[in-house]
């Protein structure tokens, strides 16, 4: 029969050789023991001791035959008897679940489970020890050296129960006595239960935080901080510490957020410690478009210099299809406008939502009502939050999977750290004169975009273009031909004052001059009636041949006035004037004289009706210079030969001269 010897589960050697059908012959058993002396834990002798073999060290085939003949020695009556006293302890679960450690934290779940199992095993052991009759049954009738047998049962027969009690009988007995005396608390590890004396006091903690978060004179490492701290500790009578102590303090969960933003930047703090949404991607096309600009990762050659440029892309998030783009050196509203215009033309639909950052030219697109005309919703992404823009991830894959194929690839954006993401500058510089032109880069980028759009979407395996074209969005509306005019005209952010030179303003540093025309001629009447008027302008960034002029009422609502066209520019000198220019000048001169006379006469009629005309008081109204000539029948007295003569004579007078109007009469 199986028995414990020095807390080792053993079987008697003769059990292998006895009977009519022995497990192994006596001769073979002797040879086996001689060759594997570690199996034998006790020799036979004259005192009646039998040879004992260690069960766990037996050959597998001998174990299997032994179990078939005698049963599993570990599945003994004592173990079965012990197991019936194992019961769940709800009080232990309540105690350990609510227990707070020395830093006011709850115990780890794994420790709660372990301590509960320990308590339940010791509870069973206590019930058995309390009653000698029960203990005798549990130990197979013998109660000598009980903890040796209990240790074997606990650590072998119920080893899978999840406890962590000592295997050594003496230590098990000590643990049992502590548990009976102190209760559940005795099972809690001293690291959780006892509050060690603080090595870093409150003043020292504040000093450490200030040093570690210092952005002016930055601490380079924990080793650097340790040197400064222990030096300061001698001055302030603090306890000197080791580097691990500083690490434990600074990188504890409640302290780390305090300095993280100061040391690594507030955006890094936001990314690490602030709640991040988990979102689902759209399930249909045109539900969400993203617009964003990035570096176009190609070098090109211009005037002997290596240069790079930028690209603004508009992407459908559902399919990852690139809908519209514009290559330009800066991400201004014109490049954004061009990309969105192309996207609408490609799609033929208004998207439900457009998202973009709220920087650069985007503000002008929003103010100009362009975005709101395209989509139902226009939502700017959170600034400095790349995670909120799916297009950032798509850009990265476009660069690494497609643009990287070309030898003049600049490498991915600066955040990329992998060597594979960097350019081979040795090769590029060796072939600087072979770099493509900007025009060639435009063609190559267009080709790579097309490859991207025709490649399988990573989630569906369907080509992006096919995925986009085969999808439908019932909430979006088609863009008709007449819609394009209204959608793609952008309202300038500031009004322009009408002057005698027309409607003049600068666009991207270029002076623009417009005039209202009527029957192919400048509308002089409109100009006269609107001088000094502030007008709001809508323009098509892709076509400067026509602008729309608007008035804004007291409610801030725009009201259409008229259209204006580029102003006709003529040569100042006769030598370079063309034939049509002379006729044009003469036409404008005639119209101007007519307007001058009509305007003067209209006001004179009003003055005459109210008895305020100069002639009604014995005086003369001046003639319109360059328009009217003196007539014998004229009611008005001639004053000067011409106003021009007066202005010329006045300009020739010196400071000592005395000027008299009538000297030139």
Short mmCIF file of N, CA and C in Angstrom, two decimals, residues 320-401:
data_model
loop_
_atom_site.label_atom_id
_atom_site.label_comp_id
_atom_site.label_asym_id
_atom_site.label_seq_id
_atom_site.Cartn_x
_atom_site.Cartn_y
_atom_site.Cartn_z
N UNK A 320 -11.96 54.40 -48.72
CA UNK A 320 -10.59 54.90 -48.80
C UNK A 320 -10.25 55.36 -50.22
N UNK A 321 -11.26 55.64 -51.02
CA UNK A 321 -10.99 56.15 -52.36
C UNK A 321 -10.59 57.62 -52.27
N UNK A 322 -9.49 57.95 -52.97
CA UNK A 322 -9.05 59.35 -53.06
C UNK A 322 -9.85 60.02 -54.16
N UNK A 323 -10.66 61.00 -53.77
CA UNK A 323 -11.63 61.60 -54.69
C UNK A 323 -11.10 62.83 -55.41
N UNK A 324 -10.36 63.66 -54.71
CA UNK A 324 -9.88 64.89 -55.30
C UNK A 324 -8.59 65.34 -54.65
N UNK A 325 -7.75 66.05 -55.40
CA UNK A 325 -6.48 66.48 -54.83
C UNK A 325 -5.99 67.73 -55.53
N UNK A 326 -5.02 68.38 -54.92
CA UNK A 326 -4.35 69.52 -55.53
C UNK A 326 -2.92 69.56 -55.04
N UNK A 327 -1.98 69.64 -55.97
CA UNK A 327 -0.56 69.76 -55.62
C UNK A 327 -0.19 71.23 -55.62
N UNK A 328 0.30 71.71 -54.49
CA UNK A 328 0.67 73.12 -54.35
C UNK A 328 1.70 73.25 -53.24
N UNK A 329 2.45 74.34 -53.26
CA UNK A 329 3.50 74.53 -52.25
C UNK A 329 2.94 74.84 -50.88
N UNK A 330 1.73 75.35 -50.81
CA UNK A 330 1.14 75.69 -49.51
C UNK A 330 -0.29 75.17 -49.44
N UNK A 331 -0.69 74.83 -48.22
CA UNK A 331 -2.06 74.35 -48.00
C UNK A 331 -2.97 75.55 -47.74
N UNK A 332 -3.31 76.27 -48.82
CA UNK A 332 -4.20 77.42 -48.66
C UNK A 332 -5.59 77.06 -49.16
N UNK A 333 -6.48 78.05 -49.07
CA UNK A 333 -7.86 77.73 -49.42
C UNK A 333 -8.01 77.41 -50.90
N UNK A 334 -7.12 77.94 -51.75
CA UNK A 334 -7.23 77.65 -53.18
C UNK A 334 -6.95 76.18 -53.46
N UNK A 335 -5.92 75.62 -52.83
CA UNK A 335 -5.62 74.20 -53.05
C UNK A 335 -6.72 73.32 -52.46
N UNK A 336 -7.27 73.73 -51.31
CA UNK A 336 -8.37 72.98 -50.71
C UNK A 336 -9.60 73.04 -51.59
N UNK A 337 -9.88 74.24 -52.08
CA UNK A 337 -11.04 74.43 -52.96
C UNK A 337 -10.93 73.52 -54.19
N UNK A 338 -9.74 73.53 -54.80
CA UNK A 338 -9.53 72.73 -56.01
C UNK A 338 -9.74 71.24 -55.73
N UNK A 339 -9.22 70.77 -54.58
CA UNK A 339 -9.35 69.36 -54.25
C UNK A 339 -10.80 68.98 -54.00
N UNK A 340 -11.53 69.82 -53.25
CA UNK A 340 -12.95 69.52 -52.99
C UNK A 340 -13.77 69.61 -54.27
N UNK A 341 -13.43 70.55 -55.13
CA UNK A 341 -14.15 70.67 -56.40
C UNK A 341 -13.99 69.39 -57.22
N UNK A 342 -12.75 68.90 -57.28
CA UNK A 342 -12.50 67.66 -58.01
C UNK A 342 -13.23 66.49 -57.36
N UNK A 343 -13.27 66.48 -56.03
CA UNK A 343 -13.95 65.40 -55.31
C UNK A 343 -15.44 65.37 -55.65
N UNK A 344 -16.06 66.53 -55.67
CA UNK A 344 -17.49 66.60 -56.00
C UNK A 344 -17.73 66.18 -57.44
N UNK A 345 -16.85 66.61 -58.33
CA UNK A 345 -17.00 66.22 -59.73
C UNK A 345 -16.81 64.71 -59.91
N UNK A 346 -15.85 64.14 -59.15
CA UNK A 346 -15.60 62.69 -59.22
C UNK A 346 -16.79 61.92 -58.67
N UNK A 347 -17.31 62.39 -57.54
CA UNK A 347 -18.39 61.69 -56.86
C UNK A 347 -19.73 61.86 -57.55
N UNK A 348 -20.02 63.10 -57.96
CA UNK A 348 -21.35 63.39 -58.50
C UNK A 348 -22.39 63.50 -57.40
N UNK A 349 -21.94 63.45 -56.14
CA UNK A 349 -22.85 63.51 -55.00
C UNK A 349 -22.34 64.53 -53.99
N UNK A 350 -23.28 65.06 -53.20
CA UNK A 350 -22.89 65.85 -52.04
C UNK A 350 -22.65 64.88 -50.88
N UNK A 351 -21.52 64.97 -50.18
CA UNK A 351 -21.31 64.09 -49.03
C UNK A 351 -22.20 64.52 -47.87
N UNK A 352 -22.50 63.56 -46.99
CA UNK A 352 -23.29 63.90 -45.81
C UNK A 352 -22.47 64.71 -44.82
N UNK A 353 -21.18 64.37 -44.67
CA UNK A 353 -20.32 65.06 -43.70
C UNK A 353 -18.92 65.22 -44.27
N UNK A 354 -18.35 66.38 -44.03
CA UNK A 354 -16.96 66.64 -44.35
C UNK A 354 -16.23 66.98 -43.06
N UNK A 355 -15.07 66.36 -42.84
CA UNK A 355 -14.26 66.68 -41.66
C UNK A 355 -12.88 67.15 -42.11
N UNK A 356 -12.34 68.09 -41.37
CA UNK A 356 -11.06 68.69 -41.71
C UNK A 356 -10.54 69.39 -40.47
N UNK A 357 -9.25 69.73 -40.47
CA UNK A 357 -8.76 70.51 -39.33
C UNK A 357 -9.18 71.97 -39.53
N UNK A 358 -9.11 72.74 -38.48
CA UNK A 358 -9.62 74.12 -38.53
C UNK A 358 -8.47 75.11 -38.67
N UNK A 359 -7.52 74.75 -39.54
CA UNK A 359 -6.35 75.60 -39.71
C UNK A 359 -6.24 76.04 -41.16
N UNK A 360 -5.38 77.03 -41.39
CA UNK A 360 -5.08 77.47 -42.75
C UNK A 360 -6.31 77.92 -43.50
N UNK A 361 -6.36 77.50 -44.78
CA UNK A 361 -7.43 77.94 -45.66
C UNK A 361 -8.80 77.40 -45.34
N UNK A 362 -8.88 76.40 -44.46
CA UNK A 362 -10.19 75.83 -44.13
C UNK A 362 -11.13 76.89 -43.58
N UNK A 363 -10.60 77.83 -42.79
CA UNK A 363 -11.45 78.86 -42.21
C UNK A 363 -12.11 79.69 -43.31
N UNK A 364 -11.34 79.95 -44.37
CA UNK A 364 -11.88 80.73 -45.47
C UNK A 364 -12.96 79.96 -46.22
N UNK A 365 -12.77 78.65 -46.36
CA UNK A 365 -13.79 77.83 -47.02
C UNK A 365 -15.08 77.83 -46.22
N UNK A 366 -14.95 77.77 -44.89
CA UNK A 366 -16.14 77.76 -44.03
C UNK A 366 -16.83 79.11 -44.07
N UNK A 367 -16.03 80.20 -43.91
CA UNK A 367 -16.60 81.54 -43.93
C UNK A 367 -17.28 81.82 -45.25
N UNK A 368 -16.66 81.33 -46.32
CA UNK A 368 -17.24 81.54 -47.64
C UNK A 368 -18.40 80.63 -47.96
N UNK A 369 -18.83 79.84 -47.00
CA UNK A 369 -20.01 78.97 -47.12
C UNK A 369 -19.81 77.85 -48.13
N UNK A 370 -18.57 77.64 -48.58
CA UNK A 370 -18.32 76.60 -49.56
C UNK A 370 -18.62 75.22 -49.00
N UNK A 371 -18.06 74.94 -47.80
CA UNK A 371 -18.23 73.62 -47.19
C UNK A 371 -19.70 73.32 -46.92
N UNK A 372 -20.43 74.30 -46.40
CA UNK A 372 -21.83 74.07 -46.05
C UNK A 372 -22.68 73.83 -47.29
N UNK A 373 -22.24 74.32 -48.43
CA UNK A 373 -22.99 74.08 -49.67
C UNK A 373 -22.77 72.65 -50.18
N UNK A 374 -21.57 72.13 -49.94
CA UNK A 374 -21.28 70.77 -50.42
C UNK A 374 -21.98 69.73 -49.57
N UNK A 375 -21.89 69.87 -48.22
CA UNK A 375 -22.32 68.79 -47.34
C UNK A 375 -23.38 69.25 -46.35
N UNK A 376 -24.05 68.27 -45.75
CA UNK A 376 -25.02 68.58 -44.70
C UNK A 376 -24.33 69.00 -43.42
N UNK A 377 -23.18 68.37 -43.13
CA UNK A 377 -22.43 68.67 -41.91
C UNK A 377 -20.99 68.98 -42.26
N UNK A 378 -20.44 70.01 -41.63
CA UNK A 378 -19.03 70.34 -41.76
C UNK A 378 -18.45 70.39 -40.36
N UNK A 379 -17.61 69.41 -40.01
CA UNK A 379 -17.11 69.29 -38.64
C UNK A 379 -15.59 69.28 -38.68
N UNK A 380 -15.00 70.22 -37.95
CA UNK A 380 -13.54 70.24 -37.88
C UNK A 380 -13.07 69.23 -36.85
N UNK A 381 -12.01 68.52 -37.18
CA UNK A 381 -11.44 67.56 -36.24
C UNK A 381 -10.74 68.31 -35.12
N UNK A 382 -10.54 67.62 -33.99
CA UNK A 382 -9.84 68.25 -32.88
C UNK A 382 -8.42 68.58 -33.32
N UNK A 383 -7.96 69.81 -33.04
CA UNK A 383 -6.60 70.16 -33.43
C UNK A 383 -5.59 69.29 -32.69
N UNK A 384 -4.48 69.01 -33.39
CA UNK A 384 -3.36 68.25 -32.83
C UNK A 384 -3.80 66.86 -32.38
N UNK A 385 -4.74 66.30 -33.13
CA UNK A 385 -5.23 64.97 -32.75
C UNK A 385 -5.28 64.10 -33.99
N UNK A 386 -4.12 63.57 -34.39
CA UNK A 386 -4.04 62.78 -35.61
C UNK A 386 -4.94 61.57 -35.57
N UNK A 387 -5.19 61.06 -34.37
CA UNK A 387 -6.01 59.85 -34.25
C UNK A 387 -7.44 60.09 -34.73
N UNK A 388 -7.88 61.35 -34.70
CA UNK A 388 -9.26 61.62 -35.09
C UNK A 388 -9.40 61.72 -36.60
N UNK A 389 -8.29 61.58 -37.34
CA UNK A 389 -8.35 61.69 -38.79
C UNK A 389 -7.88 60.38 -39.43
N UNK A 390 -8.81 59.61 -39.98
CA UNK A 390 -8.47 58.35 -40.63
C UNK A 390 -7.54 58.58 -41.80
N UNK A 391 -7.63 59.75 -42.42
CA UNK A 391 -6.83 60.03 -43.60
C UNK A 391 -5.34 60.03 -43.28
N UNK A 392 -4.97 60.31 -42.01
CA UNK A 392 -3.56 60.29 -41.62
C UNK A 392 -2.99 58.88 -41.80
N UNK A 393 -3.76 57.87 -41.40
CA UNK A 393 -3.33 56.49 -41.55
C UNK A 393 -3.24 56.11 -43.02
N UNK A 394 -4.21 56.58 -43.81
CA UNK A 394 -4.20 56.27 -45.24
C UNK A 394 -2.99 56.91 -45.92
N UNK A 395 -2.68 58.14 -45.55
CA UNK A 395 -1.49 58.80 -46.09
C UNK A 395 -0.25 57.94 -45.85
N UNK A 396 -0.13 57.43 -44.63
CA UNK A 396 1.04 56.63 -44.28
C UNK A 396 1.17 55.41 -45.16
N UNK A 397 0.04 54.74 -45.43
CA UNK A 397 0.08 53.54 -46.28
C UNK A 397 0.31 53.90 -47.74
N UNK A 398 -0.25 55.01 -48.19
CA UNK A 398 -0.01 55.47 -49.56
C UNK A 398 1.48 55.73 -49.76
N UNK A 399 2.10 56.35 -48.77
CA UNK A 399 3.53 56.66 -48.86
C UNK A 399 4.37 55.39 -48.86
N UNK A 400 4.10 54.49 -47.89
CA UNK A 400 4.95 53.32 -47.70
C UNK A 400 4.73 52.24 -48.75
N UNK A 401 3.52 52.16 -49.32
CA UNK A 401 3.21 51.07 -50.25
C UNK A 401 3.29 51.49 -51.71
#
